[in-house]
mmCIF file of C-alpha atoms in Angstrom:
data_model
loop_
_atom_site.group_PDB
_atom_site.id
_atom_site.type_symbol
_atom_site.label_atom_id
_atom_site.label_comp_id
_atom_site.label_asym_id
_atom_site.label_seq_id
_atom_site.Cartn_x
_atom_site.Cartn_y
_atom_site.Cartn_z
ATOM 1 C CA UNK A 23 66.067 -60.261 -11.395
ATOM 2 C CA UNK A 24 68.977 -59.170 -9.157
ATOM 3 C CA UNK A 25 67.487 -58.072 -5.857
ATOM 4 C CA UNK A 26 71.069 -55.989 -4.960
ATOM 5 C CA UNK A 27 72.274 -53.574 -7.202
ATOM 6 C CA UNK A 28 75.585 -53.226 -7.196
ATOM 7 C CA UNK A 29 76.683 -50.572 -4.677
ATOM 8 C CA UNK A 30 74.216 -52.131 -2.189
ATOM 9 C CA UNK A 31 76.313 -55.172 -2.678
ATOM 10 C CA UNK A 32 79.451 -53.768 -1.963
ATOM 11 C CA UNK A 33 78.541 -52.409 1.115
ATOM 12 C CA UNK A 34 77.208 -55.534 2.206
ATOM 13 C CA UNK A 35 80.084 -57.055 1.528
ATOM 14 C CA UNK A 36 82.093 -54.711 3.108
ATOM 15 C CA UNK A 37 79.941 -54.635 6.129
ATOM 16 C CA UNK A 38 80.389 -58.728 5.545
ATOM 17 C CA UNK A 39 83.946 -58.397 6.355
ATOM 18 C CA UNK A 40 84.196 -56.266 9.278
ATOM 19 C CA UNK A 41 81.775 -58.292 10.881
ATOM 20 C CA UNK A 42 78.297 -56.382 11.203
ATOM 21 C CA UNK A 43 75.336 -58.459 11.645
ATOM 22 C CA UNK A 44 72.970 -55.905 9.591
ATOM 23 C CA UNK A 45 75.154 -55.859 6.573
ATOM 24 C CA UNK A 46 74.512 -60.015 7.286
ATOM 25 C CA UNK A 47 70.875 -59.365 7.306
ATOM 26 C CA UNK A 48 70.240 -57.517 4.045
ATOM 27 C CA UNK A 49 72.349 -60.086 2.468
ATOM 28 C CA UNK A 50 69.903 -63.159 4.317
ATOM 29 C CA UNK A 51 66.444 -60.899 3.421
ATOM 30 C CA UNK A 52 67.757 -60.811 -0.083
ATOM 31 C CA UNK A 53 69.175 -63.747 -0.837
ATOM 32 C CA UNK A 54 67.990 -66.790 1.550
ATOM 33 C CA UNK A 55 64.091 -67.170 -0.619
ATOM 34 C CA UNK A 56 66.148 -67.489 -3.569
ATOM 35 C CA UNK A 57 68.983 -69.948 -2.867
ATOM 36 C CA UNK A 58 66.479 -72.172 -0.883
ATOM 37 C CA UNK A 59 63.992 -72.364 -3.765
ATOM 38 C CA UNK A 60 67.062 -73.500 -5.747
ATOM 39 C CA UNK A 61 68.059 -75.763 -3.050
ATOM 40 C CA UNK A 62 64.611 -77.141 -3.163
ATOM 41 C CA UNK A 63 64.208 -77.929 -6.732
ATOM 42 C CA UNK A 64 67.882 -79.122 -6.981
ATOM 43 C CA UNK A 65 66.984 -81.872 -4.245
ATOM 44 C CA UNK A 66 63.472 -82.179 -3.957
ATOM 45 C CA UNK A 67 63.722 -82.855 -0.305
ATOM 46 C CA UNK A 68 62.794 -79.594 1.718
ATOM 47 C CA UNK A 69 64.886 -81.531 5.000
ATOM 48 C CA UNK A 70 67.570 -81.835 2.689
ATOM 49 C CA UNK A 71 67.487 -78.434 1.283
ATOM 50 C CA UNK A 72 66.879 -76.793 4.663
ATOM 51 C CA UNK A 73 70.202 -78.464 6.281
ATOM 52 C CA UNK A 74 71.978 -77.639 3.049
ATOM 53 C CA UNK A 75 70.854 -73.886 3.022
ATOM 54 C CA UNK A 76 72.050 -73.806 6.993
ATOM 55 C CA UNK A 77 75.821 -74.817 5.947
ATOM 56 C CA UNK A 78 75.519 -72.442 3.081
ATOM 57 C CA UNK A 79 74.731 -69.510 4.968
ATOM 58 C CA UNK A 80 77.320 -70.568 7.593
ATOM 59 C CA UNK A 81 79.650 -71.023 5.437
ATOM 60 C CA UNK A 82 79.557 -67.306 4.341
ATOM 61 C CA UNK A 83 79.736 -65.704 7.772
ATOM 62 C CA UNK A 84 82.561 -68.562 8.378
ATOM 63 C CA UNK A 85 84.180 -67.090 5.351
ATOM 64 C CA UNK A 86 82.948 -63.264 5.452
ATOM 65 C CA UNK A 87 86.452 -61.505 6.562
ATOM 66 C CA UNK A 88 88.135 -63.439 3.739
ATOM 67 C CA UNK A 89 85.878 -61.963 1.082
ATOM 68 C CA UNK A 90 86.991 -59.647 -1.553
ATOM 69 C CA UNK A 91 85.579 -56.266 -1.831
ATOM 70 C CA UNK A 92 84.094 -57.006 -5.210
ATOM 71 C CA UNK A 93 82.632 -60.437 -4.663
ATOM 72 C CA UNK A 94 79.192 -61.157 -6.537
ATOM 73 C CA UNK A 95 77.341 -62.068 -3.219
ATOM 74 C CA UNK A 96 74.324 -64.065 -5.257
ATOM 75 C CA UNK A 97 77.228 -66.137 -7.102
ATOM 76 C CA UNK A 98 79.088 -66.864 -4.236
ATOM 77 C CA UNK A 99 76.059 -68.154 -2.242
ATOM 78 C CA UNK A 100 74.979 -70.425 -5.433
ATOM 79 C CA UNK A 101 78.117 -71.852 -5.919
ATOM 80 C CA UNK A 102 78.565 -72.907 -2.540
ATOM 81 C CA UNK A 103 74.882 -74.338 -2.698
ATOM 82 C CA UNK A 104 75.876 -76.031 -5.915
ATOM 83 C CA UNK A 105 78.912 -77.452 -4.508
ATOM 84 C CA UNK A 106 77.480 -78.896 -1.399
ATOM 85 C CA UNK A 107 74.028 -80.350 -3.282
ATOM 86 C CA UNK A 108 76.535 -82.018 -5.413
ATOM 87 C CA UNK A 109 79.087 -83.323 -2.516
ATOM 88 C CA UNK A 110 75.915 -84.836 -0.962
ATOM 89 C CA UNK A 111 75.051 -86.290 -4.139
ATOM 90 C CA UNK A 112 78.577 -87.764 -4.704
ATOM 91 C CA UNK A 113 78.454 -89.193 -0.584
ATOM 92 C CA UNK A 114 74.683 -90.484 -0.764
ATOM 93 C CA UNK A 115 74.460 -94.522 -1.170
ATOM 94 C CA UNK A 116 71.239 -94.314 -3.444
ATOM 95 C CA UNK A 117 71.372 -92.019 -6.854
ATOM 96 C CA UNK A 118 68.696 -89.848 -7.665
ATOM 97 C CA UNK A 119 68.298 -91.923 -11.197
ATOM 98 C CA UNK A 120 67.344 -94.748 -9.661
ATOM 99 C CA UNK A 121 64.664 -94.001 -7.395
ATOM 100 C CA UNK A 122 62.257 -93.898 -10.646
ATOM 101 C CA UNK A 123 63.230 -97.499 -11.217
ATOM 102 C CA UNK A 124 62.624 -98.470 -7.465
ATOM 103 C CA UNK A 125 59.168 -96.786 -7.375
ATOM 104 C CA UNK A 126 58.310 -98.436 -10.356
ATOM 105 C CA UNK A 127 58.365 -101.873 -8.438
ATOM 106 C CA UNK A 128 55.691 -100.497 -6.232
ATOM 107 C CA UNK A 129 51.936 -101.110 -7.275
ATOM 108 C CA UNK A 130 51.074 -97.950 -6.641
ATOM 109 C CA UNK A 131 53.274 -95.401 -8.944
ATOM 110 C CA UNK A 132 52.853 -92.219 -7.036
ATOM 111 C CA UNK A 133 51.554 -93.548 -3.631
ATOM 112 C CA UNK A 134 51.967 -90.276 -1.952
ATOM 113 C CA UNK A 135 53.005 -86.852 -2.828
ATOM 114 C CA UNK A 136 55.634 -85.246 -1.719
ATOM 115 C CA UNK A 137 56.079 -81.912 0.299
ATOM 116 C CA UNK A 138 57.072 -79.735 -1.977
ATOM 117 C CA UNK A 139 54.396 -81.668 -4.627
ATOM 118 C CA UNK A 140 51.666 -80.183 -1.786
ATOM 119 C CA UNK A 141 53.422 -76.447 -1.912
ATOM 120 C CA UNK A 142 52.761 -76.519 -5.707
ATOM 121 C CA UNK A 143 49.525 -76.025 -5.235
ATOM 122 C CA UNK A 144 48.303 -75.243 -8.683
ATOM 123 C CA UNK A 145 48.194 -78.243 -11.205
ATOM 124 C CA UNK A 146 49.656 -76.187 -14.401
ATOM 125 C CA UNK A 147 52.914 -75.498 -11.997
ATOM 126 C CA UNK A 148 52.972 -79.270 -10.540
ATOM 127 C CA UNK A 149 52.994 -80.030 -14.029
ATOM 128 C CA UNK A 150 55.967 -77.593 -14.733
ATOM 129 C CA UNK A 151 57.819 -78.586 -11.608
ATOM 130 C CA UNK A 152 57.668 -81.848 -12.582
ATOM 131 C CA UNK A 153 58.831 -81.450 -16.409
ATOM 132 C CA UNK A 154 61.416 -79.961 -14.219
ATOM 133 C CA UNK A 155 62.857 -82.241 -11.968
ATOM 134 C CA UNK A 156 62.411 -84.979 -14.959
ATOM 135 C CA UNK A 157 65.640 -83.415 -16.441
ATOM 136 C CA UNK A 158 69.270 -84.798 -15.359
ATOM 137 C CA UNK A 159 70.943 -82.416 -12.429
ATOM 138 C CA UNK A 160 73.210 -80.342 -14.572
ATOM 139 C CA UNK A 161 70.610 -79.237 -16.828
ATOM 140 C CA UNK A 162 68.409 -78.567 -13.882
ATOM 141 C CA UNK A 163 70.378 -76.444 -12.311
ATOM 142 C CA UNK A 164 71.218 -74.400 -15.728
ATOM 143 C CA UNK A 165 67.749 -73.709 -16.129
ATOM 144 C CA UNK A 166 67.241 -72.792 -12.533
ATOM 145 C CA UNK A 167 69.908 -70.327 -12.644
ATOM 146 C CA UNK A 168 69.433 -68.752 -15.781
ATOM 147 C CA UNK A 169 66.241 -69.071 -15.996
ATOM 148 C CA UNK A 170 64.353 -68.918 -13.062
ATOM 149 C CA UNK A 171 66.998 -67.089 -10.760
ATOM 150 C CA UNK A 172 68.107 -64.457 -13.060
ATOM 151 C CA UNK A 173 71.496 -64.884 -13.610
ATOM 152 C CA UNK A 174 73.759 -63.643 -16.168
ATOM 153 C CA UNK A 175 75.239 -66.959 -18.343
ATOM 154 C CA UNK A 176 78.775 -65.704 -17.410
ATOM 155 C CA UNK A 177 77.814 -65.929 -13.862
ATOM 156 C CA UNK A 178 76.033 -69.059 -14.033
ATOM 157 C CA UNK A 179 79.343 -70.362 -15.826
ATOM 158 C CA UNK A 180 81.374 -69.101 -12.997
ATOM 159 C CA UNK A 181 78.785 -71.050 -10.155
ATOM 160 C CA UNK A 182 78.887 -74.642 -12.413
ATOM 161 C CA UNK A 183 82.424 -74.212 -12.661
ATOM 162 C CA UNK A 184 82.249 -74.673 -16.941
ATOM 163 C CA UNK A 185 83.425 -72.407 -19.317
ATOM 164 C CA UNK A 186 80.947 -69.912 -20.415
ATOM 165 C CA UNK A 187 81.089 -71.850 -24.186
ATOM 166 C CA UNK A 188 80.006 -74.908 -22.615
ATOM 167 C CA UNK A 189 77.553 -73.102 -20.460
ATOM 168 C CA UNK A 190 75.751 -72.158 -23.483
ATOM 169 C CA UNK A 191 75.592 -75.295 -24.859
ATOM 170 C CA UNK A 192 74.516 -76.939 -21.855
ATOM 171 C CA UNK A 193 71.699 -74.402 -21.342
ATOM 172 C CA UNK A 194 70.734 -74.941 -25.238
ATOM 173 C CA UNK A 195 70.170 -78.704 -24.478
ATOM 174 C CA UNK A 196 68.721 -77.820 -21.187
ATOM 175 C CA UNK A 197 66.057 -75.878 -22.650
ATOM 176 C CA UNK A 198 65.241 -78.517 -25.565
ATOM 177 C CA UNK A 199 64.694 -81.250 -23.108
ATOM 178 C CA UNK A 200 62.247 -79.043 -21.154
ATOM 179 C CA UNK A 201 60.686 -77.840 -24.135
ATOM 180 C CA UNK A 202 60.251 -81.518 -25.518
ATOM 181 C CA UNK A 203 58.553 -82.667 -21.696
ATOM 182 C CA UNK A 204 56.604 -80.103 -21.582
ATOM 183 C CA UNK A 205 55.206 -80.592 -25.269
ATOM 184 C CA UNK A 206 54.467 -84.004 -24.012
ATOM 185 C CA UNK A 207 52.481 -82.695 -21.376
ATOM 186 C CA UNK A 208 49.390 -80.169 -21.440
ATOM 187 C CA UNK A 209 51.549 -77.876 -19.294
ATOM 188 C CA UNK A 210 52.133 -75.202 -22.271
ATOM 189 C CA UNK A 211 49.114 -74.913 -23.730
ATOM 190 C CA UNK A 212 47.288 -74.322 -20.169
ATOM 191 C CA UNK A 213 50.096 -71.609 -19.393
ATOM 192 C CA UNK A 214 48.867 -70.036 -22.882
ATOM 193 C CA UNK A 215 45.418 -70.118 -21.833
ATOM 194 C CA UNK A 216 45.999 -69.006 -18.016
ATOM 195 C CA UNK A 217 48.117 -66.043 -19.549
ATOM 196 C CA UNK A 218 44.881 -65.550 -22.157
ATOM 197 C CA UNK A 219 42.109 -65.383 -19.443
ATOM 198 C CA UNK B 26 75.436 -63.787 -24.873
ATOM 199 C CA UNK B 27 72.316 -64.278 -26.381
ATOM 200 C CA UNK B 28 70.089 -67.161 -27.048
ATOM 201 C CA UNK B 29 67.390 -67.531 -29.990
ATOM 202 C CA UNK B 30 64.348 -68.018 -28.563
ATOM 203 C CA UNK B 31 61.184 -69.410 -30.766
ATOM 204 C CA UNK B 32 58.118 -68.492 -29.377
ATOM 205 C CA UNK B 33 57.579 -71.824 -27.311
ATOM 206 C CA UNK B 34 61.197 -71.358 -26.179
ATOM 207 C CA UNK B 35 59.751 -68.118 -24.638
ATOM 208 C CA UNK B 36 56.751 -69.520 -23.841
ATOM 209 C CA UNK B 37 59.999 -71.706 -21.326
ATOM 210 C CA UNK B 38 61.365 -69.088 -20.642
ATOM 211 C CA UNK B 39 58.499 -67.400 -18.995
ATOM 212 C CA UNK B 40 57.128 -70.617 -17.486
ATOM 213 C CA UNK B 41 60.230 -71.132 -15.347
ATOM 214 C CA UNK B 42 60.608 -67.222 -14.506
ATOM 215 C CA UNK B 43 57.074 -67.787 -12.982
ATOM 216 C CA UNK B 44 57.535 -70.175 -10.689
ATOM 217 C CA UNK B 45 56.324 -69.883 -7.172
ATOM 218 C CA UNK B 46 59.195 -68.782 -4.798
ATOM 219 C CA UNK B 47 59.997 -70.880 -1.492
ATOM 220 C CA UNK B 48 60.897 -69.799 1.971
ATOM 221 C CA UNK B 49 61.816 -71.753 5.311
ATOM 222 C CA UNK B 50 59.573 -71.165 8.024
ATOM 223 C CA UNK B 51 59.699 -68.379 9.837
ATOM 224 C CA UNK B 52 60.960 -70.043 13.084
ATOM 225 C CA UNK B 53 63.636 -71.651 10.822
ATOM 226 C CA UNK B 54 64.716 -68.736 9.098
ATOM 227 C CA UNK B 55 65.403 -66.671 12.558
ATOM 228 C CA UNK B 56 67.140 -69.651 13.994
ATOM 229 C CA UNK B 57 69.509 -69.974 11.080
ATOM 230 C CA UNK B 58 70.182 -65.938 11.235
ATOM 231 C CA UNK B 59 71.121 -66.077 15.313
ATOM 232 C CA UNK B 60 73.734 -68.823 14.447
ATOM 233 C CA UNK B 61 74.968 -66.751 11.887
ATOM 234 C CA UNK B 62 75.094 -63.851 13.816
ATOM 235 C CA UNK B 63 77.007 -65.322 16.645
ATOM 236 C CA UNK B 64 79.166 -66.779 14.291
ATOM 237 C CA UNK B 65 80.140 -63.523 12.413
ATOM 238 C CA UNK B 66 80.399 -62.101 15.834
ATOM 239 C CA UNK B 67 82.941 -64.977 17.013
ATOM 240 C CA UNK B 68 85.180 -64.156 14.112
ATOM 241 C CA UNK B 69 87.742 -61.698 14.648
ATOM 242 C CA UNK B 70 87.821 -58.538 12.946
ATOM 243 C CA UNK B 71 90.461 -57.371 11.184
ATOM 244 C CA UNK B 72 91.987 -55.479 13.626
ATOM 245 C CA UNK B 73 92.158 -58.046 15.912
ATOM 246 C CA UNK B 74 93.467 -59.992 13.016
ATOM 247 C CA UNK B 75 96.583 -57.322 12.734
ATOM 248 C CA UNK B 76 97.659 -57.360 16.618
ATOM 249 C CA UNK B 77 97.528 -61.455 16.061
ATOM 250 C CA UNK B 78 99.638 -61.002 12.863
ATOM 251 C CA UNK B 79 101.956 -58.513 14.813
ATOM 252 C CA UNK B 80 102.020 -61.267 17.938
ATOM 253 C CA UNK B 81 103.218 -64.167 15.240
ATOM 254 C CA UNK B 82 105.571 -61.802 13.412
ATOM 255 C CA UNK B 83 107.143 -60.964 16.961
ATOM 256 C CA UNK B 84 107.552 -64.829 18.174
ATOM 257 C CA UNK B 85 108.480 -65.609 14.750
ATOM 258 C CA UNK B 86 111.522 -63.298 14.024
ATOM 259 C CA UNK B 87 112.142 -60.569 16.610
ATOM 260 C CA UNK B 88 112.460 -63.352 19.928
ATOM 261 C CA UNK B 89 115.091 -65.309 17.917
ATOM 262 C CA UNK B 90 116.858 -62.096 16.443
ATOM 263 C CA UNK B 91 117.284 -60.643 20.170
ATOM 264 C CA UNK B 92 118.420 -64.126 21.695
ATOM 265 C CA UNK B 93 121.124 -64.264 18.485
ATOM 266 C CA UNK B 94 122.130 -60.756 19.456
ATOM 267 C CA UNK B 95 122.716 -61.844 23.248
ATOM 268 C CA UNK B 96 124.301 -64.871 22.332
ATOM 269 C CA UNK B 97 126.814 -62.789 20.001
ATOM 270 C CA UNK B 98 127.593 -60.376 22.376
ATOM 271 C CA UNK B 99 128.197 -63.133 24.787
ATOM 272 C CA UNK B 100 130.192 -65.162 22.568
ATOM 273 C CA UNK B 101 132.734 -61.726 22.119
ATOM 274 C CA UNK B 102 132.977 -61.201 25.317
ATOM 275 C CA UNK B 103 134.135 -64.160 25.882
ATOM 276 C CA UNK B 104 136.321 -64.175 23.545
ATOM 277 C CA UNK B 105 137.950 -60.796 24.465
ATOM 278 C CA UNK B 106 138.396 -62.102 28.030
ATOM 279 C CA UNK B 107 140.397 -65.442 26.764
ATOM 280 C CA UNK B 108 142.194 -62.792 24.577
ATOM 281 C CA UNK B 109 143.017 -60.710 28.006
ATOM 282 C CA UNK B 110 144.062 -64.158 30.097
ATOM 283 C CA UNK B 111 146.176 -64.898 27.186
ATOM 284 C CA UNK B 112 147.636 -61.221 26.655
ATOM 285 C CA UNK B 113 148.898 -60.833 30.713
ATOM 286 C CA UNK B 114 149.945 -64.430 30.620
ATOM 287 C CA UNK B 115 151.737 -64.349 27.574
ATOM 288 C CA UNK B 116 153.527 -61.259 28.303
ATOM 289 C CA UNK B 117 155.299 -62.345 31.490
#
């Protein structure tokens, strides 16, 4: 699922460090869909994820004469994503576990859906993005990176900052615990039957 | 690496490789890239980077090395004058 191949991506990079704005944009065209849609899923705030991809992409132009020639530009950019949702996780005053425990004191479970709930707009992918974002942070993001973003596990490793070892382990539970929501859920068996059709 | 997959494992595997992409607005998205461009342009480029490395390079060791050098040449002048004073006094 790399967008870049490889040679593209050095001259990007190279274009990165000397400065030229359309070695920036081929890098932005490529990249920015991707690392906001894992921004997005990782917070399930688009606000949040927009302000987060902003200091993301600054950061790279901040950073883009220090860059080696070889960097991995989709790594890079998903690490520093990574690193800032989870900075902003470590600084905000209310955890993401218990906001399921707060809405529960409401009457009304769900009283309203959310944005990105309304850009889902089919109900076999609501049901998938929220089998999703029922599984803890780290093994969200495993998923998302492997799975949905295309990346290697070595790379994915590199971006969680794990050993590769423990990457594979994480990504074996990761994958169990969506497998088991999404057997509790019709989600699978209408993907079977939207893929039969 | 690989990783066994069963087939609802794949069944997973394609469900999450299917999911919709996402994109800031459009207004957003050019915003974001003028920042970034004025940014990238307000960095300086290497070779601007080299004449500021040769600036700190010259403050940091050729200034002092020249003012040693005058103050050595200095100093042994000096000293060959006293050595002069003392030489045409010491001989009468």
């Amino acid at each position: 699922m790399t967008p870049v191949d490889r040679d593209a991506e050095r001259a990007i990079v190279a274009g990165l460090r000397a400065g030229d704005t359309g070695a920036f944009d081929k890098a932005y065209e490529a990249y920015r869909r991707r690392v906001f849609a894992f921004l997005l899923r990782m917070t399930r705030s688009r606000t949040l994820a927009e302000d987060l991809l902003d200091e993301t992409w600054l950061r790279l132009v901040r950073h883009a004469s220090k860059l080696f020639p070889d960097t991995r530009l989709g790594p890079w950019l998903f690490t520093v994503a990574r690193n800032l949702y989870w900075s902003y996780r470590r600084d905000s005053l209310v955890e993401e576990t218990s906001v399921p425990e707060l809405l529960s004191l409401w009457p009304s479970r769900s009283p309203w859906p959310s944005p990105f709930d309304l850009a889902a707009a089919g109900e076999l992918e609501r049901r998938i993005e929220r089998a999703l974002a029922s599984l803890s942070p780290h093994h969200r993001e495993v998923l998302l990176l492997v799975g949905h973003e295309g990346l290697t596990p070595a790379e994915a490793a590199v971006v969680c900052g794990i050993s590769p070892e423990a990457l594979r382990q994480r990504l074996s539970r990761a994958r169990a615990a969506l497998a088991q929501t999404l057997r509790e859920t019709p989600a699978v068996a209408a993907f079977k039957k939207g893929f039969a059709t | 690496m690989t990783v066994d997959f069963d087939a609802e494992q794949d069944d997973v595997r394609a469900t999450l490789a299917n999911l919709r992409g996402c994109d800031v607005s459009h207004h957003r998205a050019q915003q974001l890239r003028r920042r970034c461009h004025s940014v990238l342009q307000a960095e300086p480029s290497p070779m601007r980077s080299a004449w500021r490395t040769d600036q700190t390079s010259f403050r940091r060791f050729v200034l002092p090395a020249l003012g040693a050098a005058w103050c050595l040449a200095y100093l042994a002048e000096m000293i060959r004058c006293a050595a002069a004073i003392y030489a045409h006094f010491g001989t009468q």
